[in-house]
Coordinates of C-alpha atoms and ligand atoms in Angstrom, one line a residue:
M6 CA 124.0 83.6 125.1
L7 CA 123.6 87.0 123.9
N8 CA 120.5 89.3 125.8
P9 CA 118.1 89.6 123.0
R10 CA 116.3 92.7 124.3
S11 CA 119.4 94.7 125.3
Q12 CA 119.8 94.7 121.3
F13 CA 117.1 96.5 120.8
P14 CA 117.6 100.1 120.9
V15 CA 114.4 101.2 121.0
L16 CA 113.1 99.1 123.9
S17 CA 115.0 101.2 126.6
Q18 CA 113.5 104.8 126.4
A19 CA 114.8 107.8 128.2
G20 CA 113.4 106.7 132.0
H21 CA 111.4 103.4 131.6
S22 CA 111.6 100.3 129.5
L23 CA 109.3 99.9 126.4
A24 CA 106.7 97.4 125.8
F25 CA 106.3 96.9 121.9
L26 CA 103.1 94.7 121.8
D27 CA 102.9 95.0 117.2
S28 CA 105.5 92.9 115.8
A29 CA 102.5 91.3 114.3
A30 CA 102.7 94.3 111.5
T31 CA 106.0 95.1 111.6
A32 CA 109.6 94.0 114.0
Q33 CA 111.7 96.5 115.6
K34 CA 115.2 96.9 115.0
P35 CA 118.0 95.4 116.8
L36 CA 121.4 96.6 116.7
P37 CA 123.3 94.3 114.6
V38 CA 121.0 95.1 111.7
I39 CA 121.1 99.1 112.1
E40 CA 125.6 98.8 112.4
A41 CA 125.3 97.0 109.0
M42 CA 123.2 99.2 107.1
N43 CA 125.5 102.5 108.8
D44 CA 128.4 100.6 108.3
F45 CA 127.9 99.9 104.4
Y46 CA 126.8 103.8 104.3
K47 CA 129.7 104.7 105.9
N48 CA 132.4 102.4 104.5
H49 CA 131.5 100.8 100.9
Y50 CA 128.4 102.8 99.5
S51 CA 128.5 102.4 95.8
S52 CA 126.0 100.8 93.3
V53 CA 125.6 97.0 92.5
K54 CA 127.4 94.8 90.2
R55 CA 128.6 98.1 88.5
G56 CA 131.8 96.3 87.8
A57 CA 135.3 98.1 87.6
Y58 CA 135.6 99.8 91.0
S59 CA 136.3 98.4 93.9
L60 CA 133.8 99.6 96.2
S61 CA 130.8 98.3 93.8
A62 CA 133.2 95.1 93.9
K63 CA 132.6 95.1 97.8
T64 CA 128.5 96.0 97.8
T65 CA 128.0 93.4 95.2
A66 CA 129.5 90.3 97.4
L67 CA 127.6 91.5 100.0
Y68 CA 125.0 92.2 98.7
E69 CA 125.1 88.6 96.6
Q70 CA 126.0 86.9 100.6
A71 CA 123.0 88.3 101.8
R72 CA 120.9 86.4 99.1
A73 CA 123.2 83.0 100.0
K74 CA 122.0 83.7 103.5
V75 CA 118.3 84.4 102.8
A76 CA 118.4 81.4 100.8
A77 CA 119.9 78.8 103.7
F78 CA 117.6 80.4 105.8
I79 CA 114.8 78.7 103.7
G80 CA 116.6 75.8 102.5
A81 CA 116.9 76.8 99.1
N82 CA 119.2 77.7 96.1
P83 CA 120.4 81.5 96.0
D84 CA 119.2 81.6 92.3
E85 CA 116.0 81.1 93.5
I86 CA 115.7 83.8 95.7
I87 CA 114.5 87.4 94.3
F88 CA 114.3 90.5 96.3
T89 CA 111.1 92.4 96.1
K90 CA 109.8 94.9 98.5
G91 CA 107.6 92.6 100.6
T92 CA 105.7 90.3 101.0
T93 CA 103.2 91.9 98.9
E94 CA 105.4 92.5 96.0
S95 CA 106.2 89.0 96.3
I96 CA 102.6 87.7 95.5
N97 CA 102.3 90.4 93.4
L98 CA 105.4 89.6 91.1
V99 CA 104.0 86.0 91.1
A100 CA 100.2 86.4 90.0
N101 CA 101.2 89.2 87.0
S102 CA 104.3 86.7 86.3
Y103 CA 102.9 83.6 86.6
G104 CA 99.3 84.2 85.9
F105 CA 99.3 86.1 83.1
A106 CA 101.6 83.6 81.3
N107 CA 99.8 80.5 82.5
F108 CA 96.2 81.2 83.0
K109 CA 93.7 79.9 80.6
N110 CA 90.0 80.8 80.7
G111 CA 88.2 78.6 83.0
D112 CA 91.5 78.3 85.3
E113 CA 91.1 78.2 89.3
I114 CA 92.9 79.6 91.5
V115 CA 92.5 78.6 95.3
L116 CA 92.7 81.0 98.9
S117 CA 91.5 80.8 102.2
A118 CA 89.5 82.5 104.5
L119 CA 92.0 82.8 106.6
E120 CA 94.1 85.3 104.0
H121 CA 95.5 89.0 103.9
H122 CA 94.4 91.3 101.5
A123 CA 98.0 91.2 100.2
N124 CA 97.0 87.2 99.5
I125 CA 93.6 88.2 98.2
V126 CA 94.0 91.7 95.8
P127 CA 96.7 91.1 93.3
W128 CA 94.4 87.9 92.3
Q129 CA 91.2 89.5 91.3
L130 CA 93.4 92.2 89.5
V131 CA 94.9 89.9 86.9
Q132 CA 90.9 88.4 87.4
N133 CA 90.0 92.1 86.1
T134 CA 92.2 92.3 83.5
L135 CA 92.4 88.9 82.3
R136 CA 88.4 89.7 82.1
R137 CA 88.9 92.7 79.4
F138 CA 90.7 90.0 77.3
N139 CA 87.7 87.4 77.7
I140 CA 89.8 85.2 79.5
N141 CA 87.5 84.4 83.2
I142 CA 89.5 82.9 85.8
H143 CA 87.9 81.5 88.8
I144 CA 88.9 82.3 92.7
K145 CA 88.0 79.6 95.3
V146 CA 88.0 80.0 98.8
L147 CA 88.4 77.9 101.6
D148 CA 86.7 78.1 104.4
C149 CA 87.7 78.7 107.9
D150 CA 85.2 77.1 110.9
N151 CA 84.5 79.4 114.2
D152 CA 87.8 78.2 115.8
G153 CA 89.7 79.6 112.9
N154 CA 90.9 76.3 110.9
L155 CA 90.4 75.8 107.5
V156 CA 87.0 73.3 107.3
F157 CA 89.3 70.6 106.4
A158 CA 92.6 71.0 109.0
D159 CA 91.8 68.5 110.7
N160 CA 91.4 65.3 107.4
H161 CA 93.9 63.6 106.7
S162 CA 92.1 61.1 104.1
P163 CA 92.8 61.5 100.4
S164 CA 89.1 61.5 100.1
L165 CA 89.2 65.1 101.1
R166 CA 87.3 65.7 97.7
A167 CA 84.4 64.2 99.0
E168 CA 84.4 65.4 102.7
C169 CA 85.4 69.1 102.5
G170 CA 82.6 70.8 102.0
N171 CA 83.3 72.0 98.9
P172 CA 83.6 68.9 96.9
D173 CA 86.0 70.4 93.8
I174 CA 87.9 72.3 95.5
F175 CA 90.8 71.2 94.1
N176 CA 90.2 69.9 90.8
S177 CA 92.5 69.6 87.2
K178 CA 91.5 73.1 86.6
T179 CA 93.2 74.5 90.1
K180 CA 96.4 76.9 88.4
I181 CA 97.5 78.1 92.0
V182 CA 96.6 77.6 96.1
S183 CA 98.0 80.4 97.6
L184 CA 97.6 79.7 101.6
T185 CA 99.2 81.6 103.8
H186 CA 101.3 79.6 106.8
T187 CA 99.8 81.4 109.9
S188 CA 97.1 83.6 110.0
N189 CA 97.5 87.6 110.8
A190 CA 94.3 87.7 112.3
I191 CA 93.7 85.0 114.3
G192 CA 96.8 83.3 114.7
T193 CA 96.3 79.5 113.3
I194 CA 99.5 77.9 112.2
N195 CA 97.7 76.1 108.6
P196 CA 98.3 72.2 109.1
L197 CA 100.5 72.8 105.9
N198 CA 102.5 69.5 106.0
E199 CA 99.3 67.6 106.3
I200 CA 97.2 69.7 103.4
I201 CA 99.9 70.1 101.0
P202 CA 100.6 66.3 100.3
I203 CA 96.8 66.5 99.5
I204 CA 96.4 68.9 96.6
R205 CA 99.4 67.6 95.3
N206 CA 97.3 64.4 94.5
L207 CA 94.3 66.6 93.8
A208 CA 95.4 69.0 91.7
P209 CA 99.0 67.7 90.6
Q210 CA 99.0 70.6 88.1
A211 CA 98.7 73.3 90.4
Q212 CA 101.5 75.7 91.7
I213 CA 101.5 76.4 95.7
L214 CA 102.1 79.8 96.9
I215 CA 102.9 80.2 100.5
D216 CA 102.4 83.8 102.2
G217 CA 105.2 83.3 105.0
A218 CA 104.9 86.7 105.9
Q219 CA 103.9 85.9 109.4
G220 CA 105.2 82.5 109.7
V221 CA 108.8 82.9 108.9
P222 CA 110.1 85.3 111.0
H223 CA 108.5 82.7 114.3
S224 CA 109.8 78.5 113.0
H225 CA 112.0 77.2 110.7
I226 CA 110.2 77.2 107.3
S227 CA 111.9 75.1 105.0
V228 CA 110.1 75.5 100.8
A229 CA 111.0 72.1 100.0
N230 CA 107.1 71.6 99.3
Y231 CA 106.5 74.7 97.8
D232 CA 106.5 76.0 94.7
F233 CA 106.3 80.0 95.6
L234 CA 107.4 81.5 99.5
A235 CA 107.2 84.8 100.1
F236 CA 108.2 87.4 103.2
S237 CA 108.8 90.2 104.1
G238 CA 112.5 91.6 106.3
H239 CA 110.1 94.6 108.5
K240 CA 108.5 91.4 110.5
L241 CA 111.9 89.7 110.5
Y242 CA 114.2 92.3 112.2
A243 CA 115.2 93.7 108.8
P244 CA 114.2 96.8 107.5
T245 CA 111.5 98.4 105.7
G246 CA 111.4 98.4 101.8
I247 CA 113.1 94.3 101.3
G248 CA 111.2 91.2 100.9
V249 CA 112.0 88.0 99.8
L250 CA 109.9 86.3 96.6
Y251 CA 111.6 82.2 96.8
G252 CA 110.6 80.3 93.3
K253 CA 111.0 76.7 91.8
R254 CA 113.9 77.2 89.5
E255 CA 112.6 75.2 87.0
L256 CA 109.9 77.8 87.5
L257 CA 111.1 81.3 88.1
E258 CA 113.4 80.2 84.4
K259 CA 109.3 79.9 82.5
M260 CA 108.6 82.8 84.2
P261 CA 108.3 86.4 82.3
P262 CA 110.2 89.7 83.7
Y263 CA 107.4 91.5 86.0
Q264 CA 109.6 95.0 85.8
G265 CA 111.5 95.6 83.2
G266 CA 114.3 98.0 83.6
G267 CA 117.7 98.0 84.0
E268 CA 119.6 95.4 85.6
M269 CA 117.0 92.5 84.3
I270 CA 118.0 92.3 81.4
D271 CA 120.4 90.3 78.9
K272 CA 120.3 92.5 75.0
V273 CA 118.9 95.5 74.4
T274 CA 117.4 97.1 71.3
F275 CA 114.9 99.0 70.2
E276 CA 113.2 95.8 68.4
E277 CA 113.4 93.4 70.9
T278 CA 115.3 93.0 74.3
T279 CA 116.2 89.2 75.7
F280 CA 116.1 88.7 79.4
A281 CA 118.5 87.4 82.4
A282 CA 118.5 84.7 83.8
P283 CA 116.2 84.6 87.4
P284 CA 116.6 86.2 89.7
A285 CA 118.3 89.1 88.0
R286 CA 115.3 89.0 85.7
F287 CA 113.0 90.1 88.1
E288 CA 115.4 92.9 90.3
A289 CA 114.7 96.0 87.4
G290 CA 116.4 98.4 88.3
T291 CA 119.1 99.7 91.5
P292 CA 117.9 97.6 94.5
P293 CA 117.3 98.2 97.8
I294 CA 121.0 97.6 98.9
A295 CA 121.9 99.1 102.6
E296 CA 118.6 97.0 103.1
V297 CA 118.9 93.4 101.3
I298 CA 122.7 93.9 104.0
G299 CA 120.4 94.5 106.5
L300 CA 118.1 91.4 106.0
G301 CA 121.3 89.1 105.8
A302 CA 122.4 90.9 109.6
A303 CA 119.0 90.1 110.5
I304 CA 119.6 86.6 109.6
D305 CA 122.6 86.5 111.2
F306 CA 120.9 87.6 114.3
I307 CA 118.0 84.9 114.2
N308 CA 120.8 82.5 113.9
E309 CA 122.8 83.2 116.7
I310 CA 119.8 83.8 119.1
G311 CA 118.6 80.4 117.2
M312 CA 115.1 79.9 116.1
E313 CA 114.1 77.3 118.2
N314 CA 114.9 78.9 121.3
I315 CA 113.0 82.4 119.1
T316 CA 110.2 79.7 118.6
K317 CA 110.1 78.6 122.1
H318 CA 109.8 81.5 124.4
E319 CA 106.9 82.9 122.1
E320 CA 105.2 79.3 122.9
Q321 CA 105.8 80.4 126.5
I322 CA 104.8 84.5 126.1
T323 CA 101.8 83.5 124.4
A324 CA 100.2 80.8 126.4
Y325 CA 101.1 83.0 129.5
T326 CA 99.3 85.7 127.4
L327 CA 96.1 83.2 126.9
D328 CA 95.8 82.2 130.5
E329 CA 96.0 85.9 131.6
L330 CA 93.6 86.9 129.6
K331 CA 91.2 84.4 130.0
K332 CA 91.4 85.1 133.3
I333 CA 88.8 88.6 132.5
P334 CA 85.2 87.8 132.1
E335 CA 84.9 90.8 129.7
V336 CA 87.1 89.6 127.2
Q337 CA 86.7 86.7 124.2
I338 CA 89.3 85.7 123.0
I339 CA 88.3 85.2 119.0
G340 CA 89.2 82.2 117.2
N341 CA 90.6 79.0 119.0
P342 CA 93.0 77.4 116.5
K343 CA 93.9 73.7 117.1
N344 CA 98.0 75.0 116.2
R345 CA 98.1 78.9 117.5
G346 CA 101.1 81.3 116.4
S347 CA 101.6 84.5 118.2
I348 CA 98.6 86.5 117.4
I349 CA 95.9 86.7 119.7
S350 CA 92.8 88.9 118.7
F351 CA 90.1 89.3 121.2
L352 CA 87.5 91.9 122.2
A353 CA 86.6 93.3 125.6
A354 CA 82.9 93.6 126.0
N355 CA 81.4 97.1 125.4
I356 CA 84.7 98.6 124.3
H357 CA 85.5 99.8 121.3
P358 CA 89.0 98.1 120.1
H359 CA 90.4 100.9 119.7
D360 CA 89.3 102.5 122.9
A361 CA 91.1 99.1 123.7
A362 CA 93.8 99.6 122.6
L363 CA 94.8 102.8 124.1
Ligands
LIG556 C1 100.2 87.4 106.8 C2 100.6 88.3 105.9 N1 100.5 88.5 104.8 C3 100.8 89.6 103.8 C4 101.6 91.0 104.8 C5 102.1 91.7 103.6 O1 103.2 92.0 104.4 P1 103.9 93.6 103.7 O2 102.8 94.5 104.1 O3 104.9 93.6 104.6 O4 104.2 93.6 101.9 C6 101.2 90.5 106.2 C7 101.2 91.8 106.9 O5 100.8 92.5 107.3 C8 100.8 89.6 106.9 O6 100.4 90.1 108.2

């Protein structure tokens, strides 16, 4: 097997070997990703779907191959994969497109206390805009306990409604449930396989969006149980400026465009425009082609190492780090989730976090 560390040029700084601890924010780039993008710029550069010349045909093939790789990586169909700028744009796309087309007065959105701002603010913006048209939608928040587990995380019973502290959190008005796969703050991996059937039972009409920004880079994720999945390329060893929205085909087909421009249309006149089928409908304008190709190369890189090897390695170094941190009496680890990813937050007594980081 290739030595993964040797694949990251930035880790071999002149004179010393760099330890990079900010991978939850963004991952370093391995050689195959850098080389795939260089190769594109050096040898094939052109725009996609411009037809009549061979460079563009080759570029279009590389672009669509990357879409197929992403689809296979998460168990989806290629036409269910929309390229966006990142998790943030993916969630904004759903909030705006699905939200404005479907939200009615009194509808409810359920988020959790573990969400990143990218999964809070887009819903508030839609809420604010709809209010101007006298449509009031409500945002409800699933709480988490002091350990960082969603309050019903260990509740396997369909009587969740009566037991979860907020009895009606899922009901016939719930339109969207948008939850993170893994908390970026505490590291909690939510037990989605257990809670999604409960949500489907209590609110069968609701669509379930999963924020996979901190989940997709670290373990096998299949979209089988999700309606939407959002994630970012740059946390997955791919470049910045590229992300993914997976949406179930039958949902995407009914959703209006999020942005207007070239490539997303079927026919344009000054009176009326008809739109292309998904995914093109949601990819207005010239896309980030090199970044898409880089994302495809990043997925090949992960597949070559084996996601199960990545998961196992991260479990080992997380357990080791926790053990070592617990030996320092001044360190207080924040949260103790039942299932933890490779993120650890801690306080060092009386030391400002900025100073501790330095
Ligand atoms: C859980 C989670 N969701 C969403 C985001 C936003 O991702 P991006 O800034 O790549 O759009 C992040 C980024 O840190 C995250 O950790």
